[in-house]
Short mmCIF file of C-alpha atoms and ligand atoms in Angstrom, two decimals:
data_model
loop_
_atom_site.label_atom_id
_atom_site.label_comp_id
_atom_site.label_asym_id
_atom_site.label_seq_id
_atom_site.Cartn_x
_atom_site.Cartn_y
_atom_site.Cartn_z
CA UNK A 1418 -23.25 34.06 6.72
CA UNK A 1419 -21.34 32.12 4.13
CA UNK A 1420 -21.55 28.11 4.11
CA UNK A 1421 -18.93 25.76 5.29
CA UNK A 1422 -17.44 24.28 2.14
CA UNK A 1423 -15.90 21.63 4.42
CA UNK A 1424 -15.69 18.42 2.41
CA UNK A 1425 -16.85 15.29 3.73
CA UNK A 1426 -14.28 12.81 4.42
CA UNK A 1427 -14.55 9.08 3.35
CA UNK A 1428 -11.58 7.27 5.43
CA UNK A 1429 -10.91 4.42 3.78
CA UNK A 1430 -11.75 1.02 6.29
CA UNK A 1431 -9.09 -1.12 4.22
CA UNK A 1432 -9.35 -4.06 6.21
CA UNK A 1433 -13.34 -4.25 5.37
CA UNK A 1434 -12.63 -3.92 1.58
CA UNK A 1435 -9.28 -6.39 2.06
CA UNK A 1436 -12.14 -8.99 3.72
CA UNK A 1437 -14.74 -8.59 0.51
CA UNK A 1438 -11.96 -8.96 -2.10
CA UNK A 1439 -10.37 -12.10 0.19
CA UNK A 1440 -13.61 -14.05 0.79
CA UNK A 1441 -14.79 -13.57 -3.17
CA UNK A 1442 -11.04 -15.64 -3.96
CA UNK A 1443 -11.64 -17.93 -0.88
CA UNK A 1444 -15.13 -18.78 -2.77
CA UNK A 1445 -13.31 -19.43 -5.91
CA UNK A 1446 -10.49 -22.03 -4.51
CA UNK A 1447 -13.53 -23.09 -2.80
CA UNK A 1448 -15.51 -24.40 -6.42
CA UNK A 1449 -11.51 -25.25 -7.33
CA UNK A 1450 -11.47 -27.81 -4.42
CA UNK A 1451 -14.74 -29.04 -4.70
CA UNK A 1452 -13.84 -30.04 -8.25
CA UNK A 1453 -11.15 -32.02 -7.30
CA UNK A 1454 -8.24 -29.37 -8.36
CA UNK A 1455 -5.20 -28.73 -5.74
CA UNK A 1456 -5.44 -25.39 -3.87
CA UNK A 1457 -3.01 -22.23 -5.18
CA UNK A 1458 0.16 -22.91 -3.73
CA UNK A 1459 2.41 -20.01 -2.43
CA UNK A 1460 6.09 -20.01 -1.55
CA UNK A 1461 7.95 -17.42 0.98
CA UNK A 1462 11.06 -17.57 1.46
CA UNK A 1463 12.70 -15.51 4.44
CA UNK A 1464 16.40 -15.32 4.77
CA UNK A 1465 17.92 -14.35 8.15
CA UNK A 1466 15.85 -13.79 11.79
CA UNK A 1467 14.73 -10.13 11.19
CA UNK A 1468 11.32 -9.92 13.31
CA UNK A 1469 9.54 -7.45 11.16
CA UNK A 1470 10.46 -10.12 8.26
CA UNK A 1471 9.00 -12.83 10.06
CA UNK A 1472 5.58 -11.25 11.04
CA UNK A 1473 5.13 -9.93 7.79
CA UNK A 1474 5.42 -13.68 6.43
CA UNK A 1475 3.25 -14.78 9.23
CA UNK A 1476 0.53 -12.32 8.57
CA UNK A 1477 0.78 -13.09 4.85
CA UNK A 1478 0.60 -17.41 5.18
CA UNK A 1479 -2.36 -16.63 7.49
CA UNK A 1480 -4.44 -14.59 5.15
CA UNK A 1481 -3.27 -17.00 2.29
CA UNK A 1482 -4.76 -20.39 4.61
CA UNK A 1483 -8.12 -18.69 5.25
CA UNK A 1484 -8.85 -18.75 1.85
CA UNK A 1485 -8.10 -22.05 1.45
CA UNK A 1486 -4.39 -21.16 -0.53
CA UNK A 1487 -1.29 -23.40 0.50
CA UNK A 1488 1.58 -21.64 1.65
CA UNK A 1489 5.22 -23.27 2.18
CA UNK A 1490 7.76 -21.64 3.94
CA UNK A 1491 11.44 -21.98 3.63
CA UNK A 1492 13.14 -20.29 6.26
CA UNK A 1493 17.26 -19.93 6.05
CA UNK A 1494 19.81 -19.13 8.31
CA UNK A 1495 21.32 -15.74 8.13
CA UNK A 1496 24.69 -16.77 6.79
CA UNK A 1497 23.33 -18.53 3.92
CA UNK A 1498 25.12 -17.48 0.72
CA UNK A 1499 23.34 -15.71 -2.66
CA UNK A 1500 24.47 -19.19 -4.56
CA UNK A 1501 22.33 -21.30 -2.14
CA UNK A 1502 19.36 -19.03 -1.97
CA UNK A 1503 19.54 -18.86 -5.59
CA UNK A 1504 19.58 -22.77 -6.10
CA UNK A 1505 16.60 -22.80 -3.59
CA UNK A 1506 14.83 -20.38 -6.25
CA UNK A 1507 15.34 -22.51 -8.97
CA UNK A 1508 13.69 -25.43 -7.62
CA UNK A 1509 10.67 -23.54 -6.84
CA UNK A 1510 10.53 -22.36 -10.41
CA UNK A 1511 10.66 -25.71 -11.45
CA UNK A 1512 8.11 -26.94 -8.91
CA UNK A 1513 5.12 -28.06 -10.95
CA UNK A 1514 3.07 -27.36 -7.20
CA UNK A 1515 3.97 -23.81 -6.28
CA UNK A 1516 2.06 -21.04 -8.03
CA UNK A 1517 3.45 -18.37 -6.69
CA UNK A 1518 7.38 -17.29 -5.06
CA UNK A 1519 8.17 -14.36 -2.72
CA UNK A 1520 11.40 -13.55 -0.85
CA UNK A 1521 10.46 -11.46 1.83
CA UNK A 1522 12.99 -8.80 1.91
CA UNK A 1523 15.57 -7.27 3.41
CA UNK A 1524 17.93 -10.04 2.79
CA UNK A 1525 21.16 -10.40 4.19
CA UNK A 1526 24.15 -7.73 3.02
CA UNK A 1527 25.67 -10.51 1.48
CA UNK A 1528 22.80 -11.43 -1.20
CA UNK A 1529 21.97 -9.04 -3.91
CA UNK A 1530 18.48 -8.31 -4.05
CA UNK A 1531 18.34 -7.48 -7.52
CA UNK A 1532 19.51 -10.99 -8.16
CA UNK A 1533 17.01 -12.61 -6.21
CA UNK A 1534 14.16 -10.97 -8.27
CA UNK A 1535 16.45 -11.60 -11.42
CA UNK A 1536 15.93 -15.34 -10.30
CA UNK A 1537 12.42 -15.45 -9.67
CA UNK A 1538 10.84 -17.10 -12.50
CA UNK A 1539 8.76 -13.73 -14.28
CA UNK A 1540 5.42 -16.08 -14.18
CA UNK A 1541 5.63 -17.11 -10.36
CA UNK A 1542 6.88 -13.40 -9.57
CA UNK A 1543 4.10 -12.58 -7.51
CA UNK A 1544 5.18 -9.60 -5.75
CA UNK A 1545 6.32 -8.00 -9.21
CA UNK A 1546 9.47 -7.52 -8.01
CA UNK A 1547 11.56 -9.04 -11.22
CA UNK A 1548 12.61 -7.11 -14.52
CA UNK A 1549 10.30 -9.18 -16.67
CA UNK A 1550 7.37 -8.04 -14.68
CA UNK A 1551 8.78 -4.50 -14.53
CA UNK A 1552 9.45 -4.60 -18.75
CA UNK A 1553 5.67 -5.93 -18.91
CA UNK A 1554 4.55 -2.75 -16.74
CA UNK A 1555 6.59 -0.51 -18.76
CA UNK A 1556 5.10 -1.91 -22.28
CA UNK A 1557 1.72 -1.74 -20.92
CA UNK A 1558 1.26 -5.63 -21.27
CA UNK A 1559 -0.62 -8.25 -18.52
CA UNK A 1560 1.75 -9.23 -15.93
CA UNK A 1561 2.35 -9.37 -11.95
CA UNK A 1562 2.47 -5.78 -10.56
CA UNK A 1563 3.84 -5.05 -7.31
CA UNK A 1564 1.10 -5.40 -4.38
CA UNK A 1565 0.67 -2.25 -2.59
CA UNK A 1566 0.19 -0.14 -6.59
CA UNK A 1567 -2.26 -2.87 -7.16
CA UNK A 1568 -4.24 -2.48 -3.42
CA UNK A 1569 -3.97 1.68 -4.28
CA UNK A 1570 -5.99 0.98 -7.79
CA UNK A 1571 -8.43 -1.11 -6.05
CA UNK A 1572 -8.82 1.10 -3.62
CA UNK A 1573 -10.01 4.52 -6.27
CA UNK A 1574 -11.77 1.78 -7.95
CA UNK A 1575 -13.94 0.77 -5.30
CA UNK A 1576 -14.50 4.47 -4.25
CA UNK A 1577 -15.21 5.29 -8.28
CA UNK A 1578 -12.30 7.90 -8.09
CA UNK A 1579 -11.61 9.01 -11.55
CA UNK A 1580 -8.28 8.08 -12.62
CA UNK A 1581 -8.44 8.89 -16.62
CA UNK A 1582 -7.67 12.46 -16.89
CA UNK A 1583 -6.87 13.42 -13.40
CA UNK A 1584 -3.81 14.97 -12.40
CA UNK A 1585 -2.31 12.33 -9.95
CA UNK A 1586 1.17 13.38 -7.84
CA UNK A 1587 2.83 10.09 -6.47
CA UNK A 1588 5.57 11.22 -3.63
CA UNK A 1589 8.08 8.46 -3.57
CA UNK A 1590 10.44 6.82 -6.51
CA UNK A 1591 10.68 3.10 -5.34
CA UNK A 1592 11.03 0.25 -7.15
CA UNK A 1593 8.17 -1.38 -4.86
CA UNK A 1594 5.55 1.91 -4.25
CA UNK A 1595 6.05 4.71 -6.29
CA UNK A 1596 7.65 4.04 -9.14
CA UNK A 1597 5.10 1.22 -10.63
CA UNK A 1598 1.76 3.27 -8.85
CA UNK A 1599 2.83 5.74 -11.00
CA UNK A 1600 2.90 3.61 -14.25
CA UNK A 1601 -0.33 2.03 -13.18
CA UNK A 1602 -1.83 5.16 -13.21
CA UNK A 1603 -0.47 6.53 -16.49
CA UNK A 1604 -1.54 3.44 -17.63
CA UNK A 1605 -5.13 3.62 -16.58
CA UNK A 1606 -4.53 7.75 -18.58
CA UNK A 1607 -3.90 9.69 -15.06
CA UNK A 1608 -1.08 12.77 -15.65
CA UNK A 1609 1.34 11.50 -13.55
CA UNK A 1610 4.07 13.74 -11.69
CA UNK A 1611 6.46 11.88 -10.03
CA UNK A 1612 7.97 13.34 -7.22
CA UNK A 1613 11.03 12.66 -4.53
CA UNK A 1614 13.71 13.61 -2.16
CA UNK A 1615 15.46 16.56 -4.58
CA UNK A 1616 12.09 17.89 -6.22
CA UNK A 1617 11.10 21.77 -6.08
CA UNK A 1618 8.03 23.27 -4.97
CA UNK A 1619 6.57 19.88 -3.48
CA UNK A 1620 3.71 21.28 -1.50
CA UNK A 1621 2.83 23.00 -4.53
CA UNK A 1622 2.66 20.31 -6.70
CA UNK A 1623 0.58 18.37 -4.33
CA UNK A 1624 -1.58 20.84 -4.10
CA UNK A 1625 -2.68 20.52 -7.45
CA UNK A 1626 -3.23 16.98 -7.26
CA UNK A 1627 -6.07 14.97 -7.56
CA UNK A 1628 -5.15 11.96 -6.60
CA UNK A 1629 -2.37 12.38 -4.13
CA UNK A 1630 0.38 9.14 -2.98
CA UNK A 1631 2.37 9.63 -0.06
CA UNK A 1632 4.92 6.83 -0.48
CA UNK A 1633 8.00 8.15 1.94
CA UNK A 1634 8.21 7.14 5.09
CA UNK A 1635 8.18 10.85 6.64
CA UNK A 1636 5.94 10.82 9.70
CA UNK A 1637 2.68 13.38 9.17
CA UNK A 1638 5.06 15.46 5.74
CA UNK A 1639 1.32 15.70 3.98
CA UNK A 1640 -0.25 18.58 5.94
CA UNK A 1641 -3.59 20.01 5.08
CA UNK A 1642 -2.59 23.11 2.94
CA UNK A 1643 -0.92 20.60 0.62
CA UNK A 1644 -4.15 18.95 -0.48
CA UNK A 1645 -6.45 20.18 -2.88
CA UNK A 1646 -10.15 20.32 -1.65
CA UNK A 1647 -11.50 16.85 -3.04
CA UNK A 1648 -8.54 14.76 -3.18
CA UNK A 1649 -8.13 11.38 -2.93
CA UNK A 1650 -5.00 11.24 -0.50
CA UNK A 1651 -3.41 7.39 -0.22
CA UNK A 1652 -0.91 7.37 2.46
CA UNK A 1653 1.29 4.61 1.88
CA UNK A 1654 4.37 5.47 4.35
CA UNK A 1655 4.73 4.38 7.85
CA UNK A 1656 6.77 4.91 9.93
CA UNK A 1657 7.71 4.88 13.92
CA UNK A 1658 7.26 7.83 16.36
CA UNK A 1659 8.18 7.21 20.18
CA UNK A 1660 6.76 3.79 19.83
CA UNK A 1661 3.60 4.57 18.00
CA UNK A 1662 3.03 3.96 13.98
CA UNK A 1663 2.14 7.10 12.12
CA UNK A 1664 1.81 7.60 8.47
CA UNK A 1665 2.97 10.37 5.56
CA UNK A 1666 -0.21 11.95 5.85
CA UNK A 1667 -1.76 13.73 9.13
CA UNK A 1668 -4.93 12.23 8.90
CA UNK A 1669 -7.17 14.51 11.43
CA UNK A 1670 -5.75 17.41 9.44
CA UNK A 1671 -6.69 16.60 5.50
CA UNK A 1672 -10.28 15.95 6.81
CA UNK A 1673 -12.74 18.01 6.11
CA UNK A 1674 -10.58 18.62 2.64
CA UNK A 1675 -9.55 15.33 0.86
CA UNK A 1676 -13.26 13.57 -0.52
CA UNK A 1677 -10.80 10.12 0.12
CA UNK A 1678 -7.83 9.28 2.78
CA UNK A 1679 -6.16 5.94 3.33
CA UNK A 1680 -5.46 5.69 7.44
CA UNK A 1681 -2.01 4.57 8.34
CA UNK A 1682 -3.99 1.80 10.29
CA UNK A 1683 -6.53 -0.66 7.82
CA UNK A 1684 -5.53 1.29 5.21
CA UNK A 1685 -3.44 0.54 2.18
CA UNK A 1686 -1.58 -2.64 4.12
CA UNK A 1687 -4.05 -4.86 3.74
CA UNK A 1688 -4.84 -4.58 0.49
CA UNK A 1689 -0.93 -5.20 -0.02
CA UNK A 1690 -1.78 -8.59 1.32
CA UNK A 1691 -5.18 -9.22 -0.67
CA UNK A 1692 -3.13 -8.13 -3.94
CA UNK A 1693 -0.48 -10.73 -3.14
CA UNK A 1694 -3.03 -13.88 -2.48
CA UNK A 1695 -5.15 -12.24 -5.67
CA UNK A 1696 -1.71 -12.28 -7.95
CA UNK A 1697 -0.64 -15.94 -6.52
CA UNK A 1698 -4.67 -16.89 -7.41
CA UNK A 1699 -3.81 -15.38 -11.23
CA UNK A 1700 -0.44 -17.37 -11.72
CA UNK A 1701 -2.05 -20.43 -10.50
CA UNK A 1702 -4.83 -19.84 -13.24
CA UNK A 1703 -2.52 -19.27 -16.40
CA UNK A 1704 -0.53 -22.06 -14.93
CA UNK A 1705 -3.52 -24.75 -14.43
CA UNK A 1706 -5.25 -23.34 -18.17
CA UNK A 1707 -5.73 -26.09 -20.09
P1 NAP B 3293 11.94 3.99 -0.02
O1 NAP B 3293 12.47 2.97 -0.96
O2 NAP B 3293 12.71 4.43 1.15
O3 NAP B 3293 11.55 5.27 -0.91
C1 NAP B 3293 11.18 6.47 -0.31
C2 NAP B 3293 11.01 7.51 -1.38
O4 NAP B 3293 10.67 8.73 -0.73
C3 NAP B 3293 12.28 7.76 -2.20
O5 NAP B 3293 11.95 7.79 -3.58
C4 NAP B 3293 12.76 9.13 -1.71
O6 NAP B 3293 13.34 9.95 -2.71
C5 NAP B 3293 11.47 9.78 -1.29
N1 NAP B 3293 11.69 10.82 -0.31
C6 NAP B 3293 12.45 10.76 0.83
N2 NAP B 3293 12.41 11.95 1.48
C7 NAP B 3293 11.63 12.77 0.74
C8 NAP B 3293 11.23 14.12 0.87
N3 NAP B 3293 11.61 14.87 1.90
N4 NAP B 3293 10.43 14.64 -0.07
C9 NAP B 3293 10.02 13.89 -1.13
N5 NAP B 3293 10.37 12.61 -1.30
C10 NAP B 3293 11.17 12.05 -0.39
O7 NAP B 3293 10.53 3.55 0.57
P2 NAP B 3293 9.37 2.56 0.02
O8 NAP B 3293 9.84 1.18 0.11
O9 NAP B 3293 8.80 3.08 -1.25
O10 NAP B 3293 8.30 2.80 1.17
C11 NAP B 3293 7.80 4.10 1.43
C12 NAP B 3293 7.01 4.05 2.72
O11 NAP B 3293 5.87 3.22 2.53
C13 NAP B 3293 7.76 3.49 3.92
O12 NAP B 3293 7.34 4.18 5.07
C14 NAP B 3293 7.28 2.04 3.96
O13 NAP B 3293 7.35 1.52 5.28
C15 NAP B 3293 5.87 2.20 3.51
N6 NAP B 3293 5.29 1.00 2.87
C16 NAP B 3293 4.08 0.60 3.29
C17 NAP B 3293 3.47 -0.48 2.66
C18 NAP B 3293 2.11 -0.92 3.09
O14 NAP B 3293 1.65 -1.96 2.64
N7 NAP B 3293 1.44 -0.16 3.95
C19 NAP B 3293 4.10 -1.15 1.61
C20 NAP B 3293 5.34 -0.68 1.19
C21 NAP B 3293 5.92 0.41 1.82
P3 NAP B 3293 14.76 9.56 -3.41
O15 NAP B 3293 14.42 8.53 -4.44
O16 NAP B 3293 15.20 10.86 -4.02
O17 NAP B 3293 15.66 9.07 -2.32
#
């Protein structure tokens, strides 16, 4: 009788490697404080009363105060106009006490997002959301990446998934998830094929993938005959089905192929936090250098 050449599936516990990475930073403001230095100071600024917004902020200023990290909050009415956010943006970048400055977004229809991160001074830009930060991804120089690319290289790291010379497919094209994973993983010498809404022959591609990103926001699109036996799979998307959160990826049915999947639950999203507190932690060390 032949053998099962089932793989064995590591799913990724996120929220475990999120707590490791977020106590080692909390033990470094930790010596900072006990030194007498001020703790790493980080700004959000939400515009408008969307609830997703404000929970997001919420989860983010609570995993930034148990580390010991300050976190200010500037909350603005809906109607408030791109010229007064803007001015708001301008003192924090001149604040000689804030580290780090993130507009949680959507904002309002009447404020251009693209001039928000324009405003963002490119050294406080946490969330790597301004064109500074982009050029410095682009040219392969240090800079503030956006969080949920940096939580995805973490993540291969800490599973010692070979990036250089693996064939990586990254589903997805945003300025946030898909375009700078892919980047990050050219960077670190993956072949990167970047895929979206009009490309050809998308199962097929995946299939050759070795390390596969789901970044789309199409509930269980990743079935099991689109992953390659040994795959890392990192399901990024979410998205809601009759009131219950599923991701890109169906989970149950990439098992016993992918070596690596990221759950929709504790997977990727809290590393997106921990790379947001870790990139606030960097800005407030080139900024305190001496
Ligand atoms: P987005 O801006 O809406 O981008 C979605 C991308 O998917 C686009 O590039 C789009 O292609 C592509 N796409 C749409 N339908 C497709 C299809 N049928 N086949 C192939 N590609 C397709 O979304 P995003 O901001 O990158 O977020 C993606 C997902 O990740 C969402 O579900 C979001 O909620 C989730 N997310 C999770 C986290 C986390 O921390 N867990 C963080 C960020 C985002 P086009 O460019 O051609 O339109």
């Amino acid at each position: 009788m032949a053998e099962s050449s089932a793989v064995e599936t590591v799913v990724l516990d996120g929220l475990a490697l999120a707590q490791k990475l977020r106590g080692e930073m909390g033990e470094e403001i930790q010596k900072i404080l006990a030194a007498g230095g001020r703790a790493p100071c980080l700004a959000v600024v939400r515009v408008g009363d969307d609830p997703a917004s404000a929970s997001y902020i919420k989860g983010k200023r609570r995993a930034a105060k148990r580390i010991g990290m300050e976190s200010i909050e500037h909350h603005l009415p809906e109607e408030t106009r791109e010229d007064e956010l803007l001015a708001l943006i301008d003192r924090l970048n001149a604040d000689d006490d804030v580290d780090g400055i993130l507009v949680q977004l959507p904002v309002p229809p009447q404020i251009r997002a693209n001039a928000v991160a324009e405003a963002i001074s490119g050294d406080k830009d946490v969330d790597g959301v301004g064109p500074l930060n982009a050029g410095r991804l682009l040219m392969g120089e240090p800079g503030f990446f956006a969080c949920t690319p940096l939580g995805i290289l973490e993540v291969l790291d800490h599973h010692e998934i070979p990036i250089e010379g693996a064939h990586a497919v990254v589903i997805g094209r945003s300025m946030i998830v898909g375009k700078p994973i892919s980047l990050l993983l050219q960077r670190r010498n993956a072949t990167v094929t970047m895929c979206h809404s009009r490309t050809r022959d998308l199962a097929e591609l995946c299939r050759s993938a070795d390390i596969l990103v789901a970044a789309v926001g199409r509930p269980r699109m990743v079935q099991a005959d689109w992953v390659k036996p040994g795959a890392a799979v990192i399901d990024v998307g979410v998205s809601e089905v009759d009131g219950e959160l599923v991701g890109d990826v169906d989970l149950e049915a990439v098992k016993g192929i992918a070596a690596l999947v990221t759950p929709h639950r504790r997977g990727v999203g809290p590393m997106t936090i921990t790379m947001l507190l870790h990139n606030t932690l960097l800005a407030y060390r080139a900024r305190t250098a001496v």
